[in-house]
Amino acid sequence: MRAKWPTLFKVQWMGLTGLNKARRSGDAREKRRAAGGIAAVVLVAAVFVFYAAMLAIAFCRQGLGSLLPALTVALSSVIIFAFTLLRGSSMLFAVQDYDIVMSLPVSRRDIVTARLLCSYLLNLLFVLVIAVPVMIVYFAMEGFSFGVLGTIALAVAAAPLLPLAAAVAVGTAVSALTARLRYKNLLQTLLGVAVFVAVMIASFSFSFSAESGAGADMNALYRMLVGKIYPPALLVGMTLAEGAVWGVFAFAGISLAAAAVLVWVVAAFYTKISTALLSRAAGAAYRAKDVRASSAFGALVRREFKRLFSSPGVLLNGATGALLLLLAAVALLFVDLNALFEIPPEETGAVKDVVAYMGAGILITLAGMSSPAASALSLEGRARGILFSLPVSARQILLAKAVPTAVIDAAAGLAFAAVLCAKIGAGAPGWAVLLATALLFPLLVGLGGSFLNLKFPKYDWTVETQAVKNSIPVFIAVFGAMVLGIGVLILAFFVGPWAAVAVDVLSVALSAAIAAYFGRVRLYSD
Amino acid sequence: MQPILQIRNLTKRYGKNKTAVDGLSLEVDAGDIYGFIGQNGAGKTTTLRSLTGIIDFDEGEILIDGHSVKAEPVLCKSLIAYIPDNPDLYEYLTGIQYLNFIGDLFGVEKETRAERIRKYADMFRIAGDLGALIGSYSHGMKQKVAIIGALLHAPRLMVLDEPFVGLDPEAAFKLKEVFREMCEGGAAIFFSTHVLDVAEKLCNKIAIIKQGRLIASGPIEEVRGDESLESVFMEVLESDAR
């Protein structure tokens, strides 16, 4: 009998990319949205290509070119693992088309394979954006051979499999263990956060231990780093450095085996876990209490906060950056920044302020990673008509959707700013710039996220994470902020506070313009 | 002759405290139009989702044409067509893309598929809209596409959850005609409904479920006796209130 996963995969991929909808829709707006989305993706990919190529050139010039393939595989694998963890098991379970798919004559293995394949391809595209420019630089500066090309092609193709399988396995285990518990959403979120934090801490501690253990030999240092953060990548390095051909095949074999085992195990428990996750028996008996009344806007804001905390996928993706800011703030309490940056005690505040301006770049990058506003409208999904029919203005709805983002990012940003400035001993300019950025940039992330979601809504998601992780507004918010943040970080050396100040001014101007624009918006379900 | 659907002692629990379906047993024979009625939360949808293999169940056995839903899920599903109460179709596909997707998964031959799509699309007056995205359809149009998809592989057993909700009167009439036609051809229909009039006029057998337990089942004349189905149903509800 013909395998049915390709048919399932094709339909799910069409939904994920949204291209079929744009192509088949007679609505010009839909086509414009798709074109805008593609342009944004290409632009961000171009920035990544540029960064990756520059880094690769720098590595080759330092004589570290031979490490590039293994390092690319290792770093992209860790990123894939961390970001897949944020999705938890939502790509497999609690999917809206569960009833349709499960009533069709397809095996559970086909269903799991099709869903994982979608995720694999997305991650492969990410790896390619990093790997292709790196490899072009590598071949240009280190010399080309078909053997190396074949090795790298196989390594890149296999690279997403193992981290994807490992992260999905963790997510599935968490789902399975908590599925029958009353507070499963909260528990899944907490466990997801705990695993994510553990991965981040482990990565940082590995890099520090590698740095301290390798002395001045950069080659040894990076080889140790690759080995610490992602040992299987050393197999790729063995093939390239020592000519051990079996290395890359072993890497591909391990990756493929991990994915196959995952499919086999998850398929065996798929119905049981899904049933438990989707079961919603009536909760505890309601006891009448005094009803709480608030303004319409207050009610909308409260609802947005509840939505943010409603599911692990939404919260994990929506609050990652804020969480990392808080973690950074806590970590800074235990780090001697003056020693780290080799700032002599007698140094003036002006030099220390540069660290604060760099901190603004980090804050901007991480705050951009937490933009639940960029998917809040999309999350209304097919039930959006209910919200749009309420007697509140579109401005109230869109502003309410921006509030949780602005609040959580500002709170985490202020904590980070205060700890950084206090620890470094920043002067008044450093404090002023970093605190202003912590307050003003989250405002732009919130309102800008809401604006982007208005322009690129994705209501036809079948899994929440399609809206909160893989949608165009989230993509623009996260990577746009990343580009801006890295720019501020680098420019802090050259222009001092002015790059961060420019972002602050831009935040105020754009936020005001967006808030004014919301007054002219009308929300319709079509 | 072997029943098309046999449910034996089906029990489904949600957590420790909530038993959604409690030891339910019934049989649906070829040619039956079997109505399944009960209040909201009585366990109708849970039963339908269990027998279509969508959710797992705790105890009992479900056989489709003699095959166990647990042991041979794919085979059983190939004999069934299921239409949920609110068909959540892929909104990013056109109607015809969705039907081809369903046709591919059920392995319906190209010519047969084309012929059936034409027949049912004309019947439900939706042929001209099949090229449009499902996201642009009304609830009733989505329901019609789901019905056509369900009929594509000529199922042995059609399982429907509130099939008449959202359908215009003409489409509802046509669907009843299709039900009768299918049953004459040896298939069976098992559907849940709140519309007692429909159950009374359309079904030859009915089952009444209350709080997960089967209260009455069998030929409609036996279940209702000399009373109307509405009266019988209300008596069942009131017996609970007492």
mmCIF file of N, CA and C in Angstrom, chain A residues 1-2 4 7-8 11-12 14-16 20-21 23-25 96-108 180 271-272 275 278-282 382 384 459-460 462, chain B residues 12-15 18 49 52-58 70 73-74 77-78 80 82 84 87-94 97-98 100-102 104-107 131-133 142:
data_model
loop_
_atom_site.group_PDB
_atom_site.id
_atom_site.type_symbol
_atom_site.label_atom_id
_atom_site.label_comp_id
_atom_site.label_asym_id
_atom_site.label_seq_id
_atom_site.Cartn_x
_atom_site.Cartn_y
_atom_site.Cartn_z
ATOM 1 N N MET A 1 0.844 -1.213 0.000
ATOM 2 C CA MET A 1 0.000 0.000 0.000
ATOM 3 C C MET A 1 0.874 1.257 0.000
ATOM 4 N N ARG A 2 0.470 2.253 -0.769
ATOM 5 C CA ARG A 2 1.259 3.480 -0.896
ATOM 6 C C ARG A 2 1.285 4.241 0.427
ATOM 7 N N LYS A 4 1.064 7.171 2.962
ATOM 8 C CA LYS A 4 0.172 8.330 2.867
ATOM 9 C C LYS A 4 0.758 9.589 3.483
ATOM 10 N N THR A 7 1.124 12.739 1.185
ATOM 11 C CA THR A 7 -0.111 13.509 0.942
ATOM 12 C C THR A 7 -0.424 14.403 2.133
ATOM 13 N N LEU A 8 -0.299 13.824 3.328
ATOM 14 C CA LEU A 8 -0.545 14.615 4.546
ATOM 15 C C LEU A 8 0.459 15.758 4.654
ATOM 16 N N VAL A 11 -0.247 18.771 2.286
ATOM 17 C CA VAL A 11 -1.323 19.664 2.729
ATOM 18 C C VAL A 11 -0.870 20.501 3.932
ATOM 19 N N GLN A 12 -0.136 19.875 4.844
ATOM 20 C CA GLN A 12 0.309 20.627 6.028
ATOM 21 C C GLN A 12 1.355 21.675 5.653
ATOM 22 N N MET A 14 1.486 23.218 2.811
ATOM 23 C CA MET A 14 0.748 24.302 2.147
ATOM 24 C C MET A 14 0.181 25.268 3.187
ATOM 25 N N GLY A 15 -0.295 24.708 4.294
ATOM 26 C CA GLY A 15 -0.845 25.557 5.355
ATOM 27 C C GLY A 15 0.228 26.357 6.060
ATOM 28 N N LEU A 16 1.373 25.734 6.225
ATOM 29 C CA LEU A 16 2.464 26.373 6.957
ATOM 30 C C LEU A 16 3.033 27.558 6.186
ATOM 31 N N ASN A 20 -0.245 28.661 -0.895
ATOM 32 C CA ASN A 20 -1.428 28.214 -1.634
ATOM 33 C C ASN A 20 -2.572 29.199 -1.472
ATOM 34 N N LYS A 21 -2.702 29.678 -0.252
ATOM 35 C CA LYS A 21 -3.777 30.630 0.037
ATOM 36 C C LYS A 21 -3.585 31.902 -0.793
ATOM 37 N N ARG A 23 -1.921 32.211 -3.566
ATOM 38 C CA ARG A 23 -2.043 31.935 -5.003
ATOM 39 C C ARG A 23 -3.506 31.781 -5.409
ATOM 40 N N ARG A 24 -4.292 31.114 -4.555
ATOM 41 C CA ARG A 24 -5.673 30.795 -4.921
ATOM 42 C C ARG A 24 -6.659 31.895 -4.551
ATOM 43 N N SER A 25 -6.228 32.785 -3.695
ATOM 44 C CA SER A 25 -7.174 33.806 -3.250
ATOM 45 C C SER A 25 -7.384 34.845 -4.348
ATOM 46 N N GLN A 96 -5.299 21.535 15.605
ATOM 47 C CA GLN A 96 -6.716 21.754 15.308
ATOM 48 C C GLN A 96 -7.301 20.760 14.318
ATOM 49 N N ASP A 97 -6.469 20.248 13.409
ATOM 50 C CA ASP A 97 -7.022 19.325 12.418
ATOM 51 C C ASP A 97 -6.959 17.875 12.908
ATOM 52 N N TYR A 98 -6.777 17.718 14.219
ATOM 53 C CA TYR A 98 -6.637 16.373 14.792
ATOM 54 C C TYR A 98 -7.820 15.469 14.418
ATOM 55 N N ASP A 99 -9.039 15.973 14.586
ATOM 56 C CA ASP A 99 -10.215 15.138 14.314
ATOM 57 C C ASP A 99 -10.270 14.707 12.844
ATOM 58 N N ILE A 100 -10.014 15.654 11.957
ATOM 59 C CA ILE A 100 -10.060 15.314 10.527
ATOM 60 C C ILE A 100 -9.023 14.237 10.232
ATOM 61 N N VAL A 101 -7.802 14.509 10.628
ATOM 62 C CA VAL A 101 -6.712 13.602 10.263
ATOM 63 C C VAL A 101 -6.896 12.228 10.897
ATOM 64 N N MET A 102 -7.299 12.223 12.169
ATOM 65 C CA MET A 102 -7.426 10.935 12.847
ATOM 66 C C MET A 102 -8.603 10.111 12.334
ATOM 67 N N SER A 103 -9.572 10.755 11.690
ATOM 68 C CA SER A 103 -10.696 9.977 11.164
ATOM 69 C C SER A 103 -10.381 9.414 9.776
ATOM 70 N N LEU A 104 -9.226 9.795 9.222
ATOM 71 C CA LEU A 104 -8.860 9.321 7.890
ATOM 72 C C LEU A 104 -8.055 8.016 7.992
ATOM 73 N N PRO A 105 -8.072 7.237 6.914
ATOM 74 C CA PRO A 105 -7.375 5.941 6.971
ATOM 75 C C PRO A 105 -5.859 6.094 6.808
ATOM 76 N N VAL A 106 -5.246 6.745 7.768
ATOM 77 C CA VAL A 106 -3.786 6.883 7.755
ATOM 78 C C VAL A 106 -3.259 6.383 9.104
ATOM 79 N N SER A 107 -2.078 5.823 9.063
ATOM 80 C CA SER A 107 -1.530 5.295 10.307
ATOM 81 C C SER A 107 -0.988 6.437 11.162
ATOM 82 N N ARG A 108 -0.860 6.162 12.446
ATOM 83 C CA ARG A 108 -0.306 7.183 13.350
ATOM 84 C C ARG A 108 1.127 7.516 12.953
ATOM 85 N N ARG A 180 -2.677 14.323 32.069
ATOM 86 C CA ARG A 180 -3.886 14.054 32.847
ATOM 87 C C ARG A 180 -3.998 14.919 34.088
ATOM 88 N N THR A 271 -2.253 8.391 20.053
ATOM 89 C CA THR A 271 -3.681 8.554 20.371
ATOM 90 C C THR A 271 -3.880 8.778 21.863
ATOM 91 N N LYS A 272 -3.147 8.026 22.665
ATOM 92 C CA LYS A 272 -3.306 8.152 24.124
ATOM 93 C C LYS A 272 -2.947 9.563 24.594
ATOM 94 N N THR A 275 -5.460 12.164 23.148
ATOM 95 C CA THR A 275 -6.747 12.071 23.827
ATOM 96 C C THR A 275 -6.678 12.755 25.185
ATOM 97 N N LEU A 278 -6.384 16.555 24.722
ATOM 98 C CA LEU A 278 -7.563 17.225 24.167
ATOM 99 C C LEU A 278 -8.807 17.054 25.026
ATOM 100 N N SER A 279 -8.710 16.183 26.034
ATOM 101 C CA SER A 279 -9.877 15.941 26.887
ATOM 102 C C SER A 279 -10.108 17.137 27.792
ATOM 103 N N ARG A 280 -11.288 17.654 27.715
ATOM 104 C CA ARG A 280 -11.593 18.777 28.601
ATOM 105 C C ARG A 280 -12.886 18.487 29.325
ATOM 106 N N ALA A 281 -12.752 17.747 30.402
ATOM 107 C CA ALA A 281 -13.937 17.496 31.223
ATOM 108 C C ALA A 281 -14.295 18.774 31.959
ATOM 109 N N ALA A 282 -15.550 18.887 32.347
ATOM 110 C CA ALA A 282 -15.956 20.077 33.078
ATOM 111 C C ALA A 282 -15.125 20.204 34.342
ATOM 112 N N ARG A 382 -10.357 31.375 13.947
ATOM 113 C CA ARG A 382 -11.671 31.331 13.302
ATOM 114 C C ARG A 382 -12.749 31.993 14.153
ATOM 115 N N ARG A 384 -12.539 34.899 15.486
ATOM 116 C CA ARG A 384 -12.279 36.339 15.593
ATOM 117 C C ARG A 384 -13.542 37.183 15.485
ATOM 118 N N TYR A 459 -4.973 33.711 10.386
ATOM 119 C CA TYR A 459 -6.098 33.190 11.160
ATOM 120 C C TYR A 459 -6.311 31.694 10.922
ATOM 121 N N ASP A 460 -5.729 31.160 9.837
ATOM 122 C CA ASP A 460 -6.075 29.777 9.467
ATOM 123 C C ASP A 460 -5.081 28.764 10.017
ATOM 124 N N THR A 462 -3.492 25.777 12.193
ATOM 125 C CA THR A 462 -4.026 24.546 12.763
ATOM 126 C C THR A 462 -3.310 24.211 14.073
ATOM 127 N N LYS B 12 -15.557 5.391 28.594
ATOM 128 C CA LYS B 12 -14.537 6.411 28.383
ATOM 129 C C LYS B 12 -14.571 7.383 29.563
ATOM 130 N N ARG B 13 -13.415 7.521 30.215
ATOM 131 C CA ARG B 13 -13.332 8.427 31.365
ATOM 132 C C ARG B 13 -12.423 9.591 31.042
ATOM 133 N N TYR B 14 -12.768 10.751 31.568
ATOM 134 C CA TYR B 14 -11.873 11.905 31.524
ATOM 135 C C TYR B 14 -11.392 12.142 32.954
ATOM 136 N N GLY B 15 -10.159 11.804 33.222
ATOM 137 C CA GLY B 15 -9.673 11.934 34.585
ATOM 138 C C GLY B 15 -10.297 10.860 35.461
ATOM 139 N N LYS B 18 -14.724 11.911 36.034
ATOM 140 C CA LYS B 18 -15.733 12.112 35.012
ATOM 141 C C LYS B 18 -15.793 10.917 34.067
ATOM 142 N N ARG B 49 -16.520 9.927 18.504
ATOM 143 C CA ARG B 49 -15.071 10.085 18.316
ATOM 144 C C ARG B 49 -14.319 8.809 18.701
ATOM 145 N N THR B 52 -14.710 6.291 15.755
ATOM 146 C CA THR B 52 -13.967 6.645 14.543
ATOM 147 C C THR B 52 -12.458 6.618 14.789
ATOM 148 N N GLY B 53 -12.052 6.215 15.991
ATOM 149 C CA GLY B 53 -10.619 6.091 16.285
ATOM 150 C C GLY B 53 -9.941 7.412 16.578
ATOM 151 N N ILE B 54 -10.723 8.462 16.772
ATOM 152 C CA ILE B 54 -10.116 9.774 17.022
ATOM 153 C C ILE B 54 -9.591 9.849 18.446
ATOM 154 N N ILE B 55 -10.332 9.293 19.373
ATOM 155 C CA ILE B 55 -9.839 9.258 20.753
ATOM 156 C C ILE B 55 -9.776 7.811 21.243
ATOM 157 N N ASP B 56 -8.922 7.648 22.215
ATOM 158 C CA ASP B 56 -8.750 6.332 22.817
ATOM 159 C C ASP B 56 -9.877 6.119 23.840
ATOM 160 N N PHE B 57 -10.228 4.881 24.113
ATOM 161 C CA PHE B 57 -11.227 4.641 25.156
ATOM 162 C C PHE B 57 -10.672 3.661 26.181
ATOM 163 N N ASP B 58 -11.309 3.640 27.344
ATOM 164 C CA ASP B 58 -10.729 2.906 28.464
ATOM 165 C C ASP B 58 -11.118 1.432 28.496
ATOM 166 N N LYS B 70 -9.436 -0.759 17.652
ATOM 167 C CA LYS B 70 -8.136 -0.663 18.331
ATOM 168 C C LYS B 70 -7.069 -1.462 17.600
ATOM 169 N N PRO B 73 -6.946 0.006 13.191
ATOM 170 C CA PRO B 73 -7.535 1.337 13.052
ATOM 171 C C PRO B 73 -7.615 1.847 11.613
ATOM 172 N N VAL B 74 -6.560 1.605 10.833
ATOM 173 C CA VAL B 74 -6.544 2.169 9.469
ATOM 174 C C VAL B 74 -7.594 1.486 8.604
ATOM 175 N N LYS B 77 -10.983 2.791 9.600
ATOM 176 C CA LYS B 77 -11.215 4.164 9.126
ATOM 177 C C LYS B 77 -11.493 4.195 7.625
ATOM 178 N N SER B 78 -10.931 3.226 6.903
ATOM 179 C CA SER B 78 -11.174 3.226 5.457
ATOM 180 C C SER B 78 -12.613 2.819 5.139
ATOM 181 N N ILE B 80 -15.159 3.875 7.136
ATOM 182 C CA ILE B 80 -16.015 4.888 7.765
ATOM 183 C C ILE B 80 -15.855 6.219 7.057
ATOM 184 N N TYR B 82 -16.477 10.191 8.559
ATOM 185 C CA TYR B 82 -16.886 10.924 9.766
ATOM 186 C C TYR B 82 -17.006 12.405 9.449
ATOM 187 N N PRO B 84 -17.585 15.791 11.653
ATOM 188 C CA PRO B 84 -17.797 16.384 12.976
ATOM 189 C C PRO B 84 -18.854 17.482 12.941
ATOM 190 N N PRO B 87 -17.192 21.141 11.063
ATOM 191 C CA PRO B 87 -16.053 20.655 10.287
ATOM 192 C C PRO B 87 -14.963 21.718 10.140
ATOM 193 N N ASP B 88 -13.845 21.436 10.778
ATOM 194 C CA ASP B 88 -12.716 22.366 10.783
ATOM 195 C C ASP B 88 -11.837 22.041 9.587
ATOM 196 N N LEU B 89 -12.313 22.397 8.409
ATOM 197 C CA LEU B 89 -11.577 22.029 7.207
ATOM 198 C C LEU B 89 -10.374 22.948 7.036
ATOM 199 N N TYR B 90 -9.472 22.546 6.174
ATOM 200 C CA TYR B 90 -8.274 23.352 5.929
ATOM 201 C C TYR B 90 -8.663 24.602 5.138
ATOM 202 N N GLU B 91 -8.636 25.735 5.801
ATOM 203 C CA GLU B 91 -9.142 26.953 5.168
ATOM 204 C C GLU B 91 -8.226 27.467 4.065
ATOM 205 N N TYR B 92 -6.993 27.018 4.065
ATOM 206 C CA TYR B 92 -6.047 27.498 3.054
ATOM 207 C C TYR B 92 -6.094 26.659 1.778
ATOM 208 N N LEU B 93 -6.974 25.638 1.760
ATOM 209 C CA LEU B 93 -7.146 24.844 0.541
ATOM 210 C C LEU B 93 -8.419 25.283 -0.157
ATOM 211 N N THR B 94 -8.476 25.068 -1.466
ATOM 212 C CA THR B 94 -9.747 25.282 -2.153
ATOM 213 C C THR B 94 -10.608 24.036 -1.915
ATOM 214 N N GLN B 97 -9.262 21.150 -3.887
ATOM 215 C CA GLN B 97 -8.005 20.633 -3.324
ATOM 216 C C GLN B 97 -8.288 19.751 -2.113
ATOM 217 N N TYR B 98 -9.241 20.183 -1.290
ATOM 218 C CA TYR B 98 -9.590 19.392 -0.107
ATOM 219 C C TYR B 98 -10.157 18.028 -0.532
ATOM 220 N N ASN B 100 -9.687 16.413 -3.295
ATOM 221 C CA ASN B 100 -8.614 15.573 -3.855
ATOM 222 C C ASN B 100 -7.729 14.997 -2.760
ATOM 223 N N PHE B 101 -7.504 15.795 -1.717
ATOM 224 C CA PHE B 101 -6.722 15.326 -0.563
ATOM 225 C C PHE B 101 -7.409 14.114 0.073
ATOM 226 N N ILE B 102 -8.715 14.254 0.299
ATOM 227 C CA ILE B 102 -9.477 13.150 0.894
ATOM 228 C C ILE B 102 -9.476 11.948 -0.048
ATOM 229 N N ASP B 104 -7.265 11.130 -2.250
ATOM 230 C CA ASP B 104 -5.936 10.498 -2.242
ATOM 231 C C ASP B 104 -5.772 9.584 -1.035
ATOM 232 N N LEU B 105 -6.202 10.076 0.125
ATOM 233 C CA LEU B 105 -5.991 9.285 1.343
ATOM 234 C C LEU B 105 -6.868 8.040 1.380
ATOM 235 N N PHE B 106 -8.047 8.139 0.765
ATOM 236 C CA PHE B 106 -8.918 6.953 0.728
ATOM 237 C C PHE B 106 -8.640 6.092 -0.510
ATOM 238 N N GLY B 107 -7.716 6.545 -1.352
ATOM 239 C CA GLY B 107 -7.370 5.776 -2.549
ATOM 240 C C GLY B 107 -8.505 5.664 -3.534
ATOM 241 N N GLY B 131 -13.585 25.944 -6.596
ATOM 242 C CA GLY B 131 -12.270 26.535 -6.869
ATOM 243 C C GLY B 131 -11.892 27.612 -5.865
ATOM 244 N N ALA B 132 -12.843 27.986 -5.008
ATOM 245 C CA ALA B 132 -12.557 29.057 -4.031
ATOM 246 C C ALA B 132 -11.952 28.463 -2.768
ATOM 247 N N LEU B 133 -11.254 29.311 -2.026
ATOM 248 C CA LEU B 133 -10.658 28.854 -0.773
ATOM 249 C C LEU B 133 -11.744 28.517 0.247
ATOM 250 N N LYS B 142 -19.097 24.867 3.996
ATOM 251 C CA LYS B 142 -18.054 23.976 4.544
ATOM 252 C C LYS B 142 -18.651 22.605 4.847
#
